[in-house]
mmCIF file of C-alpha atoms in Angstrom:
data_model
loop_
_atom_site.group_PDB
_atom_site.id
_atom_site.type_symbol
_atom_site.label_atom_id
_atom_site.label_comp_id
_atom_site.label_asym_id
_atom_site.label_seq_id
_atom_site.Cartn_x
_atom_site.Cartn_y
_atom_site.Cartn_z
ATOM 1 C CA GLY A 1 39.007 7.813 -31.349
ATOM 2 C CA GLN A 2 40.870 11.071 -32.750
ATOM 3 C CA ASN A 3 40.361 12.798 -36.033
ATOM 4 C CA ILE A 4 43.913 15.158 -37.009
ATOM 5 C CA ASP A 5 43.789 17.100 -40.036
ATOM 6 C CA GLN A 6 46.608 19.041 -41.680
ATOM 7 C CA PRO A 7 47.209 20.315 -45.653
ATOM 8 C CA THR A 8 48.634 17.726 -47.760
ATOM 9 C CA GLU A 9 51.531 19.928 -49.279
ATOM 10 C CA MET A 10 52.623 23.298 -49.271
ATOM 11 C CA THR A 11 55.012 25.659 -50.936
ATOM 12 C CA ALA A 12 57.007 28.267 -49.762
ATOM 13 C CA THR A 13 60.328 30.942 -50.715
ATOM 14 C CA GLU A 14 63.342 30.592 -48.574
ATOM 15 C CA GLY A 15 63.375 33.531 -46.218
ATOM 16 C CA ALA A 16 59.980 33.663 -45.897
ATOM 17 C CA ILE A 17 57.797 32.492 -43.135
ATOM 18 C CA VAL A 18 55.415 29.593 -43.159
ATOM 19 C CA GLN A 19 52.500 28.254 -41.041
ATOM 20 C CA ILE A 20 51.353 24.884 -41.239
ATOM 21 C CA ASN A 21 47.949 24.140 -39.395
ATOM 22 C CA CYS A 22 46.838 21.128 -37.449
ATOM 23 C CA THR A 23 43.098 20.496 -36.328
ATOM 24 C CA TYR A 24 42.090 17.844 -34.069
ATOM 25 C CA GLN A 25 39.439 15.908 -32.423
ATOM 26 C CA THR A 26 40.113 13.980 -29.370
ATOM 27 C CA SER A 27 38.582 12.563 -26.507
ATOM 28 C CA GLY A 28 41.011 13.585 -23.634
ATOM 29 C CA PHE A 29 43.983 15.424 -24.458
ATOM 30 C CA ASN A 30 47.197 15.107 -22.916
ATOM 31 C CA GLY A 31 49.952 17.215 -25.642
ATOM 32 C CA LEU A 32 50.439 17.895 -28.845
ATOM 33 C CA PHE A 33 53.584 16.904 -30.866
ATOM 34 C CA TRP A 34 55.372 18.195 -34.022
ATOM 35 C CA TYR A 35 57.964 16.077 -35.681
ATOM 36 C CA GLN A 36 59.899 16.764 -38.890
ATOM 37 C CA GLN A 37 60.606 13.987 -41.416
ATOM 38 C CA HIS A 38 62.941 13.924 -44.268
ATOM 39 C CA ALA A 39 61.779 11.633 -47.053
ATOM 40 C CA GLY A 40 63.105 8.268 -46.059
ATOM 41 C CA GLU A 41 64.489 9.182 -42.918
ATOM 42 C CA ALA A 42 62.937 8.997 -39.263
ATOM 43 C CA PRO A 43 60.590 11.412 -37.926
ATOM 44 C CA THR A 44 62.996 13.744 -35.119
ATOM 45 C CA PHE A 45 61.257 15.948 -32.360
ATOM 46 C CA LEU A 46 60.466 19.535 -32.696
ATOM 47 C CA SER A 47 57.882 20.606 -30.022
ATOM 48 C CA TYR A 48 55.381 19.895 -27.606
ATOM 49 C CA ASN A 49 52.831 22.050 -26.547
ATOM 50 C CA VAL A 50 50.202 20.892 -23.768
ATOM 51 C CA LEU A 51 48.993 24.245 -22.360
ATOM 52 C CA ASP A 52 47.865 26.928 -24.401
ATOM 53 C CA GLY A 53 50.029 29.338 -26.224
ATOM 54 C CA LEU A 54 53.132 29.663 -28.059
ATOM 55 C CA GLU A 55 56.374 27.921 -27.458
ATOM 56 C CA GLU A 56 59.444 29.295 -29.443
ATOM 57 C CA LYS A 57 62.444 27.302 -30.226
ATOM 58 C CA GLY A 58 64.969 29.294 -32.555
ATOM 59 C CA ARG A 59 63.391 29.469 -35.908
ATOM 60 C CA PHE A 60 60.310 27.180 -35.197
ATOM 61 C CA SER A 61 57.544 28.261 -33.103
ATOM 62 C CA SER A 62 54.349 25.791 -32.290
ATOM 63 C CA PHE A 63 51.139 27.317 -31.050
ATOM 64 C CA LEU A 64 48.280 25.494 -29.341
ATOM 65 C CA SER A 65 44.380 26.279 -28.472
ATOM 66 C CA ARG A 66 42.933 23.598 -26.683
ATOM 67 C CA SER A 67 39.421 24.991 -27.045
ATOM 68 C CA LYS A 68 39.404 25.142 -30.785
ATOM 69 C CA GLY A 69 41.404 22.015 -31.205
ATOM 70 C CA TYR A 70 44.002 23.919 -33.155
ATOM 71 C CA SER A 71 47.830 24.201 -33.134
ATOM 72 C CA TYR A 72 50.290 25.641 -35.621
ATOM 73 C CA LEU A 73 53.939 25.187 -36.550
ATOM 74 C CA LEU A 74 55.526 28.509 -37.509
ATOM 75 C CA LEU A 75 58.846 28.353 -39.669
ATOM 76 C CA LYS A 76 60.824 31.229 -40.190
ATOM 77 C CA GLU A 77 63.366 32.793 -41.978
ATOM 78 C CA LEU A 78 63.312 29.265 -44.453
ATOM 79 C CA GLN A 79 66.098 27.268 -46.095
ATOM 80 C CA MET A 80 65.878 24.631 -48.250
ATOM 81 C CA LYS A 81 67.081 22.172 -45.642
ATOM 82 C CA ASP A 82 63.859 22.855 -44.192
ATOM 83 C CA SER A 83 61.797 21.087 -47.223
ATOM 84 C CA ALA A 84 60.375 17.780 -45.177
ATOM 85 C CA SER A 85 57.320 16.570 -43.967
ATOM 86 C CA TYR A 86 55.705 18.157 -40.834
ATOM 87 C CA LEU A 87 53.601 15.701 -38.752
ATOM 88 C CA CYS A 88 51.252 16.649 -36.170
ATOM 89 C CA ALA A 89 50.335 14.192 -33.547
ATOM 90 C CA VAL A 90 48.491 14.333 -30.826
ATOM 91 C CA ARG A 91 48.413 12.372 -27.449
ATOM 92 C CA GLY A 92 44.437 11.652 -26.219
ATOM 93 C CA ALA A 93 43.402 10.353 -22.806
ATOM 94 C CA GLY A 94 45.686 7.253 -23.198
ATOM 95 C CA TYR A 95 49.192 6.670 -23.736
ATOM 96 C CA ALA A 96 49.424 6.674 -27.531
ATOM 97 C CA LEU A 97 50.402 9.193 -30.076
ATOM 98 C CA ASN A 98 47.957 9.681 -32.949
ATOM 99 C CA PHE A 99 49.674 11.001 -36.021
ATOM 100 C CA GLY A 100 48.167 12.966 -38.903
ATOM 101 C CA LYS A 101 49.032 12.517 -42.494
ATOM 102 C CA GLY A 102 51.693 14.926 -42.789
ATOM 103 C CA THR A 103 51.954 18.381 -44.448
ATOM 104 C CA SER A 104 54.977 17.823 -47.209
ATOM 105 C CA LEU A 105 56.513 21.357 -47.490
ATOM 106 C CA LEU A 106 58.284 22.248 -50.252
ATOM 107 C CA VAL A 107 60.885 25.367 -49.884
ATOM 108 C CA THR A 108 61.447 27.320 -53.610
ATOM 109 C CA PRO A 109 64.825 29.401 -54.305
ATOM 110 C CA ASP B 1 76.431 5.497 -32.418
ATOM 111 C CA ALA B 2 72.395 5.985 -33.012
ATOM 112 C CA ASP B 3 70.590 5.657 -29.735
ATOM 113 C CA VAL B 4 68.084 3.629 -31.343
ATOM 114 C CA THR B 5 68.810 1.031 -34.353
ATOM 115 C CA GLN B 6 66.496 -1.047 -36.600
ATOM 116 C CA THR B 7 67.937 -4.244 -38.491
ATOM 117 C CA PRO B 8 67.655 -4.877 -40.911
ATOM 118 C CA ARG B 9 67.376 -1.558 -42.898
ATOM 119 C CA ASN B 10 65.874 -3.105 -46.022
ATOM 120 C CA ARG B 11 64.214 -6.397 -46.701
ATOM 121 C CA ILE B 12 62.887 -7.913 -49.552
ATOM 122 C CA THR B 13 60.647 -11.063 -49.020
ATOM 123 C CA LYS B 14 58.217 -13.377 -50.757
ATOM 124 C CA THR B 15 54.649 -14.077 -49.391
ATOM 125 C CA GLY B 16 53.952 -16.259 -46.906
ATOM 126 C CA LYS B 17 57.565 -16.510 -45.412
ATOM 127 C CA ARG B 18 57.883 -15.139 -41.864
ATOM 128 C CA ILE B 19 59.978 -12.355 -41.147
ATOM 129 C CA MET B 20 61.687 -10.408 -38.070
ATOM 130 C CA LEU B 21 62.553 -6.795 -37.586
ATOM 131 C CA GLU B 22 64.466 -6.242 -34.875
ATOM 132 C CA CYS B 23 65.117 -2.739 -32.805
ATOM 133 C CA SER B 24 67.823 -1.911 -29.946
ATOM 134 C CA GLN B 25 68.380 1.022 -28.067
ATOM 135 C CA THR B 26 70.800 2.426 -25.543
ATOM 136 C CA LYS B 27 68.703 5.560 -24.352
ATOM 137 C CA GLY B 28 67.348 3.243 -21.286
ATOM 138 C CA HIS B 29 63.976 4.061 -21.841
ATOM 139 C CA ASP B 30 61.264 1.521 -20.720
ATOM 140 C CA ARG B 31 58.820 2.410 -23.359
ATOM 141 C CA MET B 32 58.868 1.243 -26.894
ATOM 142 C CA TYR B 33 57.001 1.300 -30.047
ATOM 143 C CA TRP B 34 56.388 -0.228 -33.890
ATOM 144 C CA TYR B 35 54.953 1.672 -36.507
ATOM 145 C CA ARG B 36 54.745 1.486 -39.978
ATOM 146 C CA GLN B 37 54.302 3.955 -42.131
ATOM 147 C CA ASP B 38 52.538 4.057 -46.040
ATOM 148 C CA PRO B 39 52.276 7.008 -48.319
ATOM 149 C CA GLY B 40 49.185 8.726 -47.857
ATOM 150 C CA LEU B 41 48.231 7.232 -44.274
ATOM 151 C CA GLY B 42 50.802 8.443 -41.994
ATOM 152 C CA LEU B 43 52.220 6.556 -39.003
ATOM 153 C CA ARG B 44 50.338 3.935 -37.177
ATOM 154 C CA LEU B 45 50.938 2.077 -34.267
ATOM 155 C CA ILE B 46 50.871 -1.926 -34.326
ATOM 156 C CA TYR B 47 52.282 -2.657 -30.710
ATOM 157 C CA TYR B 48 53.774 -0.858 -27.824
ATOM 158 C CA SER B 49 55.277 -2.153 -24.988
ATOM 159 C CA PHE B 50 55.772 -0.072 -21.182
ATOM 160 C CA ASP B 51 58.265 -2.553 -19.788
ATOM 161 C CA VAL B 52 59.765 -6.189 -20.454
ATOM 162 C CA LYS B 53 56.572 -7.831 -18.943
ATOM 163 C CA ASP B 54 53.866 -5.717 -20.911
ATOM 164 C CA ILE B 55 52.971 -5.575 -24.365
ATOM 165 C CA ASN B 56 49.845 -4.179 -25.898
ATOM 166 C CA LYS B 57 48.237 -3.976 -29.085
ATOM 167 C CA GLY B 58 47.893 -0.917 -31.085
ATOM 168 C CA GLU B 59 45.660 0.043 -34.115
ATOM 169 C CA ILE B 60 46.844 -2.055 -36.318
ATOM 170 C CA SER B 61 48.146 -5.658 -34.841
ATOM 171 C CA ASP B 62 46.709 -8.241 -37.006
ATOM 172 C CA GLY B 63 49.384 -10.151 -38.935
ATOM 173 C CA TYR B 64 52.011 -9.250 -36.779
ATOM 174 C CA SER B 65 53.634 -10.221 -33.367
ATOM 175 C CA VAL B 66 56.240 -9.162 -30.905
ATOM 176 C CA SER B 67 58.758 -10.008 -28.808
ATOM 177 C CA ARG B 68 60.257 -7.691 -25.913
ATOM 178 C CA GLN B 69 63.457 -9.631 -25.067
ATOM 179 C CA ALA B 70 65.095 -6.939 -22.460
ATOM 180 C CA GLN B 71 64.433 -3.575 -21.781
ATOM 181 C CA ALA B 72 66.551 -2.494 -24.760
ATOM 182 C CA LYS B 73 65.254 -5.051 -27.395
ATOM 183 C CA PHE B 74 61.904 -5.263 -29.132
ATOM 184 C CA SER B 75 61.124 -7.210 -32.111
ATOM 185 C CA LEU B 76 58.472 -7.268 -34.558
ATOM 186 C CA SER B 77 57.406 -10.412 -36.581
ATOM 187 C CA LEU B 78 55.176 -10.948 -39.461
ATOM 188 C CA GLU B 79 54.249 -14.907 -39.318
ATOM 189 C CA SER B 80 53.428 -15.211 -42.835
ATOM 190 C CA ALA B 81 54.049 -11.833 -44.928
ATOM 191 C CA ILE B 82 51.303 -10.659 -47.247
ATOM 192 C CA PRO B 83 51.979 -8.004 -50.087
ATOM 193 C CA ASN B 84 49.981 -5.450 -48.184
ATOM 194 C CA GLN B 85 52.497 -5.340 -45.361
ATOM 195 C CA THR B 86 54.984 -3.358 -47.701
ATOM 196 C CA ALA B 87 55.790 -0.383 -45.662
ATOM 197 C CA LEU B 88 58.517 1.684 -43.710
ATOM 198 C CA TYR B 89 58.552 0.321 -40.311
ATOM 199 C CA PHE B 90 59.770 2.619 -37.371
ATOM 200 C CA CYS B 91 60.747 1.715 -34.109
ATOM 201 C CA ALA B 92 60.564 4.337 -31.097
ATOM 202 C CA THR B 93 61.342 4.514 -27.860
ATOM 203 C CA SER B 94 60.286 6.803 -25.089
ATOM 204 C CA ASP B 95 60.395 7.526 -21.036
ATOM 205 C CA PRO B 96 57.611 9.097 -19.185
ATOM 206 C CA GLY B 97 59.810 9.961 -16.286
ATOM 207 C CA THR B 98 61.494 12.913 -18.548
ATOM 208 C CA GLY B 99 58.949 15.778 -19.711
ATOM 209 C CA PRO B 100 56.615 15.243 -21.901
ATOM 210 C CA ASP B 101 57.462 11.561 -22.823
ATOM 211 C CA THR B 102 58.570 12.294 -26.290
ATOM 212 C CA GLN B 103 59.208 9.454 -28.395
ATOM 213 C CA TYR B 104 62.377 9.101 -30.361
ATOM 214 C CA PHE B 105 62.316 7.042 -33.735
ATOM 215 C CA GLY B 106 64.840 4.276 -35.225
ATOM 216 C CA PRO B 107 65.871 4.931 -38.827
ATOM 217 C CA GLY B 108 63.254 2.430 -40.192
ATOM 218 C CA THR B 109 62.829 -0.623 -41.972
ATOM 219 C CA ARG B 110 61.718 -0.918 -45.586
ATOM 220 C CA LEU B 111 60.290 -3.835 -45.878
ATOM 221 C CA THR B 112 58.871 -5.367 -49.555
ATOM 222 C CA VAL B 113 56.604 -8.518 -49.703
ATOM 223 C CA LEU B 114 56.424 -9.502 -53.662
#
């Protein structure tokens, strides 16, 4: 089975940088995904990591350490519209994505 | 037009009723999935299908059934709805032939069982 942990809530200030952590335990590993989900809307794909290191996409970056079972999502130059839930999902030895419970990020002025 | 559509978007029903939620996609993806989302529990996989002839149970399939009518259509049925099936239901699609087999989600169906 898989166990995925991420903080329940975080608050940050507009213009700042925030790091959202995700730790996981899995039998087999075939990639880690980050999704953004605004309240009442569909999750939308942000990033994918399968090898150790940092993947950068504009204001968003995602890091993976497979040996530590650890990933983080880094959001720079925060904007009010970044207030949302951020979901960490791990693909184990099979097909399925297992999702964490999500981190609710509030960006304040 | 949206690539993944779900109907209805909202539904209120009573305990014991049969309900069908429908999902259609124009992405041409072979793989389709049904999830439910509950506050504090995250997204949980109900059923998935890798092609028209392939149906598999997910983590929480009890009380649900599915039908893959075509590559583009995947329906979820609740044969006899119960209140703890009140949740937000999402359909998703993916294509393993392109990159990391990323899943793309529909807009969701909010189901309330009274």
